[in-house]
């Protein structure tokens, strides 16, 4: 059995397996017929990965919106099997196999969802994801055929996965110096593309009073950068990754993030054993959030991959318990 954690982020699609992780910008565009030929005086660019699912062809990854018609769906419905989320998953699996070899064994997949997608109003999304993900999947990536079989799909929250990335090692064993934190209060801050999510866990249980999400993710920063609205979010994301965000835009966004933390937590964070900060926004706000939480802030290595990696660790923990291993 192959264990894989899948974080279907709106900014990056992440998967993590036994051989490591893959991060791929979640930019999707409908592939259009024909390309511009070589022209003297102009640089040539290699097109992004082309993923074909049935009769539909997409460009996926960095630069996709420069090559085709942008596909941008930011509601939770996209998680229920939309063409773009399938294309990003298949692109990530293709990249993983290109780096580490063909996935020949059946897959157990754990999916991390935003807290909002797990609420009462969205309770069908988890079931719908299990439905479309379970079974055999075939696609082409740059005209190369791929096939995998997913036999089991488990669903958790992204914040929960971030917690277990912190307390478990790569083999799914509890880290002695962190396991006791599970009996205390721990705060999780996930600064994703679409949402800012806050979760407080005590004795492995979320405290609903201090847990919630808002639309203060990286997308809010991009919207302040968009001026007259002429850029797609994917194009703005490319500019952000190239370091083209202005300091005034960053300060305005930080004000919104810190304001939401203050609204949700107040001074409660002062009694937390640790505050874990993950997501692409953790890279942008590393210094500011470390200062805000005054020594309690833990930003893991590769915070963008932390949720997918945490789910892989959870699967390893689950396997150890099922086989009677001591965890």
GROMACS .gro file of C-alpha atoms in nm:
model
  327
    1UNK     CA    1   0.000   0.000   0.000
    2UNK     CA    2   0.120   0.352  -0.081
    3UNK     CA    3   0.031   0.628   0.165
    4UNK     CA    4  -0.013   0.979   0.025
    5UNK     CA    5  -0.127   1.302   0.188
    6UNK     CA    6  -0.313   1.537  -0.047
    7UNK     CA    7  -0.359   1.907   0.026
    8UNK     CA    8  -0.573   2.052  -0.257
    9UNK     CA    9  -0.480   2.413  -0.191
   10UNK     CA   10  -0.607   2.705  -0.396
   11UNK     CA   11  -0.256   2.849  -0.425
   12UNK     CA   12  -0.052   2.529  -0.435
   13UNK     CA   13  -0.144   2.164  -0.475
   14UNK     CA   14   0.066   1.950  -0.243
   15UNK     CA   15   0.114   1.575  -0.210
   16UNK     CA   16   0.345   1.386   0.022
   17UNK     CA   17   0.441   1.020   0.001
   18UNK     CA   18   0.708   0.783   0.124
   19UNK     CA   19   0.967   0.939  -0.106
   20UNK     CA   20   0.897   1.301  -0.019
   21UNK     CA   21   0.672   1.582  -0.132
   22UNK     CA   22   0.565   1.778  -0.439
   23UNK     CA   23   0.441   2.137  -0.445
   24UNK     CA   24   0.279   2.264  -0.764
   25UNK     CA   25   0.114   2.606  -0.817
   26UNK     CA   26  -0.261   2.547  -0.855
   27UNK     CA   27  -0.282   2.749  -1.175
   28UNK     CA   28  -0.501   2.586  -1.439
   29UNK     CA   29  -0.583   2.699  -1.792
   30UNK     CA   30  -0.779   2.540  -2.072
   31UNK     CA   31  -0.536   2.435  -2.343
   32UNK     CA   32  -0.597   2.612  -2.672
   33UNK     CA   33  -0.498   2.499  -3.020
   34UNK     CA   34  -0.171   2.622  -3.162
   35UNK     CA   35   0.134   2.805  -3.026
   36UNK     CA   36   0.326   3.108  -3.141
   37UNK     CA   37   0.626   3.001  -3.343
   38UNK     CA   38   0.982   3.109  -3.286
   39UNK     CA   39   1.040   3.480  -3.359
   40UNK     CA   40   1.376   3.651  -3.388
   41UNK     CA   41   1.442   3.891  -3.105
   42UNK     CA   42   1.197   3.715  -2.872
   43UNK     CA   43   1.279   3.461  -2.602
   44UNK     CA   44   1.116   3.121  -2.623
   45UNK     CA   45   0.947   2.960  -2.321
   46UNK     CA   46   0.870   2.600  -2.247
   47UNK     CA   47   0.495   2.549  -2.194
   48UNK     CA   48   0.368   2.429  -1.856
   49UNK     CA   49   0.274   2.067  -1.795
   50UNK     CA   50  -0.016   1.963  -2.021
   51UNK     CA   51  -0.265   1.730  -1.852
   52UNK     CA   52  -0.534   1.554  -2.054
   53UNK     CA   53  -0.832   1.398  -1.876
   54UNK     CA   54  -1.069   1.229  -2.118
   55UNK     CA   55  -1.136   1.485  -2.392
   56UNK     CA   56  -1.026   1.786  -2.189
   57UNK     CA   57  -0.673   1.928  -2.194
   58UNK     CA   58  -0.529   2.174  -1.944
   59UNK     CA   59  -0.207   2.352  -1.868
   60UNK     CA   60  -0.118   2.320  -1.500
   61UNK     CA   61   0.141   2.493  -1.285
   62UNK     CA   62   0.353   2.805  -1.305
   63UNK     CA   63   0.280   3.012  -1.613
   64UNK     CA   64  -0.038   2.824  -1.709
   65UNK     CA   65  -0.240   3.146  -1.740
   66UNK     CA   66   0.006   3.278  -1.999
   67UNK     CA   67  -0.067   2.979  -2.224
   68UNK     CA   68  -0.441   2.919  -2.210
   69UNK     CA   69  -0.776   3.041  -2.084
   70UNK     CA   70  -0.754   3.074  -1.702
   71UNK     CA   71  -0.978   2.849  -1.494
   72UNK     CA   72  -1.028   3.001  -1.150
   73UNK     CA   73  -1.286   2.855  -0.915
   74UNK     CA   74  -1.238   2.949  -0.551
   75UNK     CA   75  -1.551   2.806  -0.389
   76UNK     CA   76  -1.565   2.477  -0.201
   77UNK     CA   77  -1.761   2.314  -0.484
   78UNK     CA   78  -1.438   2.275  -0.684
   79UNK     CA   79  -1.327   2.012  -0.432
   80UNK     CA   80  -1.617   1.787  -0.529
   81UNK     CA   81  -1.443   1.666  -0.845
   82UNK     CA   82  -1.423   1.970  -1.072
   83UNK     CA   83  -1.202   1.934  -1.380
   84UNK     CA   84  -0.944   2.180  -1.243
   85UNK     CA   85  -0.893   2.001  -0.911
   86UNK     CA   86  -0.857   1.670  -1.094
   87UNK     CA   87  -0.604   1.828  -1.329
   88UNK     CA   88  -0.393   1.966  -1.042
   89UNK     CA   89  -0.396   1.632  -0.857
   90UNK     CA   90  -0.293   1.443  -1.170
   91UNK     CA   91  -0.021   1.698  -1.244
   92UNK     CA   92   0.119   1.659  -0.891
   93UNK     CA   93   0.106   1.277  -0.913
   94UNK     CA   94   0.280   1.295  -1.252
   95UNK     CA   95   0.558   1.509  -1.108
   96UNK     CA   96   0.593   1.279  -0.806
   97UNK     CA   97   0.628   0.974  -1.030
   98UNK     CA   98   0.872   1.150  -1.259
   99UNK     CA   99   1.093   1.217  -0.956
  100UNK     CA  100   1.048   0.890  -0.767
  101UNK     CA  101   0.925   0.625  -1.009
  102UNK     CA  102   0.588   0.475  -1.096
  103UNK     CA  103   0.334   0.425  -0.817
  104UNK     CA  104   0.253   0.058  -0.876
  105UNK     CA  105   0.073  -0.026  -0.551
  106UNK     CA  106  -0.278   0.085  -0.451
  107UNK     CA  107  -0.298   0.420  -0.271
  108UNK     CA  108  -0.445   0.515   0.063
  109UNK     CA  109  -0.508   0.889   0.032
  110UNK     CA  110  -0.569   1.131   0.315
  111UNK     CA  111  -0.716   1.468   0.211
  112UNK     CA  112  -0.685   1.789   0.412
  113UNK     CA  113  -0.981   2.025   0.380
  114UNK     CA  114  -1.036   2.381   0.504
  115UNK     CA  115  -1.243   2.407   0.821
  116UNK     CA  116  -1.520   2.577   0.624
  117UNK     CA  117  -1.550   2.276   0.394
  118UNK     CA  118  -1.607   2.052   0.697
  119UNK     CA  119  -1.883   2.260   0.856
  120UNK     CA  120  -2.252   2.175   0.875
  121UNK     CA  121  -2.337   2.370   0.559
  122UNK     CA  122  -2.071   2.186   0.357
  123UNK     CA  123  -2.094   1.841   0.513
  124UNK     CA  124  -2.141   1.667   0.177
  125UNK     CA  125  -1.802   1.777   0.040
  126UNK     CA  126  -1.605   1.510   0.226
  127UNK     CA  127  -1.837   1.237   0.098
  128UNK     CA  128  -1.822   1.373  -0.256
  129UNK     CA  129  -1.442   1.379  -0.245
  130UNK     CA  130  -1.433   1.018  -0.129
  131UNK     CA  131  -1.665   0.936  -0.419
  132UNK     CA  132  -1.461   1.080  -0.704
  133UNK     CA  133  -1.121   0.999  -0.559
  134UNK     CA  134  -1.185   0.631  -0.487
  135UNK     CA  135  -1.113   0.401  -0.779
  136UNK     CA  136  -0.892   0.393  -1.085
  137UNK     CA  137  -0.761   0.714  -1.240
  138UNK     CA  138  -0.614   0.751  -1.589
  139UNK     CA  139  -0.475   1.060  -1.757
  140UNK     CA  140  -0.197   1.187  -1.981
  141UNK     CA  141   0.077   1.430  -1.878
  142UNK     CA  142   0.270   1.569  -2.174
  143UNK     CA  143   0.130   1.279  -2.378
  144UNK     CA  144   0.260   1.015  -2.132
  145UNK     CA  145  -0.008   0.775  -2.002
  146UNK     CA  146  -0.055   0.745  -1.626
  147UNK     CA  147  -0.270   0.517  -1.415
  148UNK     CA  148  -0.314   0.487  -1.037
  149UNK     CA  149  -0.569   0.316  -0.813
  150UNK     CA  150  -0.692   0.478  -0.492
  151UNK     CA  151  -0.852   0.220  -0.266
  152UNK     CA  152  -0.921   0.429   0.045
  153UNK     CA  153  -0.980   0.800   0.106
  154UNK     CA  154  -0.968   0.957   0.451
  155UNK     CA  155  -1.054   1.320   0.528
  156UNK     CA  156  -0.927   1.552   0.799
  157UNK     CA  157  -0.884   1.925   0.850
  158UNK     CA  158  -0.575   2.106   0.732
  159UNK     CA  159  -0.522   2.241   1.083
  160UNK     CA  160  -0.529   1.889   1.231
  161UNK     CA  161  -0.268   1.776   0.979
  162UNK     CA  162  -0.047   2.072   1.073
  163UNK     CA  163  -0.069   1.968   1.439
  164UNK     CA  164   0.043   1.612   1.365
  165UNK     CA  165   0.323   1.734   1.142
  166UNK     CA  166   0.450   1.906   1.457
  167UNK     CA  167   0.415   1.617   1.706
  168UNK     CA  168   0.514   1.318   1.486
  169UNK     CA  169   0.840   1.221   1.320
  170UNK     CA  170   0.860   1.095   0.961
  171UNK     CA  171   0.788   0.737   1.073
  172UNK     CA  172   0.466   0.835   1.249
  173UNK     CA  173   0.611   0.814   1.601
  174UNK     CA  174   0.548   1.080   1.863
  175UNK     CA  175   0.843   1.311   1.926
  176UNK     CA  176   0.925   1.284   2.300
  177UNK     CA  177   0.981   1.658   2.342
  178UNK     CA  178   0.648   1.747   2.175
  179UNK     CA  179   0.402   1.469   2.260
  180UNK     CA  180   0.312   1.629   2.595
  181UNK     CA  181   0.193   1.940   2.412
  182UNK     CA  182  -0.111   1.738   2.305
  183UNK     CA  183  -0.229   1.751   2.668
  184UNK     CA  184  -0.197   2.130   2.670
  185UNK     CA  185  -0.349   2.396   2.448
  186UNK     CA  186  -0.190   2.438   2.106
  187UNK     CA  187  -0.285   2.700   1.852
  188UNK     CA  188  -0.266   2.640   1.477
  189UNK     CA  189  -0.257   2.924   1.225
  190UNK     CA  190  -0.293   2.820   0.861
  191UNK     CA  191  -0.238   3.110   0.621
  192UNK     CA  192  -0.351   2.961   0.293
  193UNK     CA  193  -0.434   3.112  -0.043
  194UNK     CA  194  -0.807   3.145   0.008
  195UNK     CA  195  -0.847   3.145   0.385
  196UNK     CA  196  -0.688   3.220   0.718
  197UNK     CA  197  -0.775   2.938   0.958
  198UNK     CA  198  -0.732   2.934   1.335
  199UNK     CA  199  -0.772   2.625   1.548
  200UNK     CA  200  -0.708   2.556   1.916
  201UNK     CA  201  -0.660   2.198   2.035
  202UNK     CA  202  -0.660   2.077   2.395
  203UNK     CA  203  -0.617   1.708   2.481
  204UNK     CA  204  -0.653   1.622   2.109
  205UNK     CA  205  -0.991   1.799   2.089
  206UNK     CA  206  -1.064   2.123   1.903
  207UNK     CA  207  -1.208   2.408   2.108
  208UNK     CA  208  -1.491   2.539   1.891
  209UNK     CA  209  -1.492   2.877   2.067
  210UNK     CA  210  -1.143   2.957   1.938
  211UNK     CA  211  -1.163   2.779   1.602
  212UNK     CA  212  -1.273   2.931   1.275
  213UNK     CA  213  -1.178   3.059   0.931
  214UNK     CA  214  -1.199   3.384   0.739
  215UNK     CA  215  -1.119   3.523   0.393
  216UNK     CA  216  -0.788   3.675   0.501
  217UNK     CA  217  -0.565   3.436   0.308
  218UNK     CA  218  -0.306   3.533   0.047
  219UNK     CA  219  -0.590   3.600  -0.197
  220UNK     CA  220  -0.675   3.914   0.004
  221UNK     CA  221  -0.321   4.041  -0.056
  222UNK     CA  222  -0.344   3.968  -0.429
  223UNK     CA  223  -0.669   4.160  -0.456
  224UNK     CA  224  -0.504   4.472  -0.313
  225UNK     CA  225  -0.231   4.435  -0.578
  226UNK     CA  226  -0.478   4.408  -0.867
  227UNK     CA  227  -0.530   4.780  -0.934
  228UNK     CA  228  -0.783   4.801  -1.217
  229UNK     CA  229  -0.862   4.427  -1.198
  230UNK     CA  230  -0.689   4.339  -1.525
  231UNK     CA  231  -0.486   4.044  -1.391
  232UNK     CA  232  -0.603   3.693  -1.314
  233UNK     CA  233  -0.527   3.566  -0.963
  234UNK     CA  234  -0.279   3.323  -1.116
  235UNK     CA  235  -0.091   3.609  -1.283
  236UNK     CA  236  -0.088   3.805  -0.957
  237UNK     CA  237   0.038   3.498  -0.773
  238UNK     CA  238   0.328   3.477  -1.020
  239UNK     CA  239   0.413   3.842  -0.944
  240UNK     CA  240   0.398   3.775  -0.569
  241UNK     CA  241   0.632   3.476  -0.600
  242UNK     CA  242   0.871   3.700  -0.793
  243UNK     CA  243   0.878   3.943  -0.499
  244UNK     CA  244   0.673   4.216  -0.666
  245UNK     CA  245   0.433   4.287  -0.378
  246UNK     CA  246   0.464   4.640  -0.242
  247UNK     CA  247   0.537   4.704   0.125
  248UNK     CA  248   0.212   4.899   0.164
  249UNK     CA  249   0.012   4.602   0.030
  250UNK     CA  250   0.188   4.366   0.271
  251UNK     CA  251   0.127   4.595   0.568
  252UNK     CA  252  -0.242   4.624   0.486
  253UNK     CA  253  -0.274   4.248   0.458
  254UNK     CA  254  -0.081   4.188   0.783
  255UNK     CA  255  -0.321   4.426   0.957
  256UNK     CA  256  -0.614   4.212   0.842
  257UNK     CA  257  -0.445   3.887   0.949
  258UNK     CA  258  -0.344   4.013   1.295
  259UNK     CA  259  -0.688   4.170   1.339
  260UNK     CA  260  -0.857   3.837   1.272
  261UNK     CA  261  -0.624   3.659   1.518
  262UNK     CA  262  -0.705   3.921   1.781
  263UNK     CA  263  -1.078   3.883   1.713
  264UNK     CA  264  -1.071   3.502   1.736
  265UNK     CA  265  -0.817   3.449   2.014
  266UNK     CA  266  -0.770   3.774   2.203
  267UNK     CA  267  -0.494   3.708   2.457
  268UNK     CA  268  -0.576   3.338   2.484
  269UNK     CA  269  -0.263   3.250   2.282
  270UNK     CA  270  -0.045   3.354   2.576
  271UNK     CA  271  -0.133   3.030   2.757
  272UNK     CA  272  -0.072   2.805   2.456
  273UNK     CA  273   0.218   2.560   2.474
  274UNK     CA  274   0.294   2.646   2.110
  275UNK     CA  275   0.150   2.827   1.809
  276UNK     CA  276   0.209   2.638   1.483
  277UNK     CA  277   0.203   2.852   1.168
  278UNK     CA  278   0.179   2.685   0.826
  279UNK     CA  279   0.084   2.765   0.466
  280UNK     CA  280   0.226   2.987   0.196
  281UNK     CA  281   0.145   3.295   0.403
  282UNK     CA  282   0.384   3.170   0.673
  283UNK     CA  283   0.671   3.242   0.434
  284UNK     CA  284   0.549   3.597   0.372
  285UNK     CA  285   0.472   3.678   0.736
  286UNK     CA  286   0.742   3.475   0.913
  287UNK     CA  287   0.901   3.770   1.091
  288UNK     CA  288   0.578   3.951   1.173
  289UNK     CA  289   0.399   3.647   1.319
  290UNK     CA  290   0.708   3.535   1.512
  291UNK     CA  291   0.712   3.879   1.671
  292UNK     CA  292   0.336   3.881   1.731
  293UNK     CA  293   0.344   3.552   1.925
  294UNK     CA  294   0.659   3.646   2.118
  295UNK     CA  295   0.861   3.326   2.121
  296UNK     CA  296   0.571   3.081   2.105
  297UNK     CA  297   0.566   3.064   1.724
  298UNK     CA  298   0.679   2.746   1.545
  299UNK     CA  299   0.710   2.763   1.166
  300UNK     CA  300   0.812   2.419   1.034
  301UNK     CA  301   1.059   2.345   0.760
  302UNK     CA  302   0.875   2.383   0.428
  303UNK     CA  303   0.556   2.529   0.579
  304UNK     CA  304   0.379   2.502   0.241
  305UNK     CA  305   0.421   2.122   0.252
  306UNK     CA  306   0.346   2.086   0.623
  307UNK     CA  307  -0.023   1.989   0.587
  308UNK     CA  308   0.039   1.718   0.324
  309UNK     CA  309   0.338   1.593   0.523
  310UNK     CA  310   0.132   1.586   0.843
  311UNK     CA  311  -0.131   1.369   0.676
  312UNK     CA  312   0.136   1.127   0.557
  313UNK     CA  313   0.266   1.107   0.915
  314UNK     CA  314  -0.090   1.043   1.037
  315UNK     CA  315  -0.120   0.753   0.793
  316UNK     CA  316   0.209   0.612   0.920
  317UNK     CA  317   0.080   0.643   1.279
  318UNK     CA  318  -0.241   0.467   1.176
  319UNK     CA  319  -0.049   0.184   1.011
  320UNK     CA  320   0.165   0.137   1.321
  321UNK     CA  321  -0.142   0.111   1.543
  322UNK     CA  322  -0.314  -0.136   1.311
  323UNK     CA  323  -0.010  -0.363   1.307
  324UNK     CA  324   0.031  -0.343   1.682
  325UNK     CA  325   0.338  -0.120   1.677
  326UNK     CA  326   0.416   0.091   1.980
  327UNK     CA  327   0.339   0.454   1.911
   0.00000   0.00000   0.00000
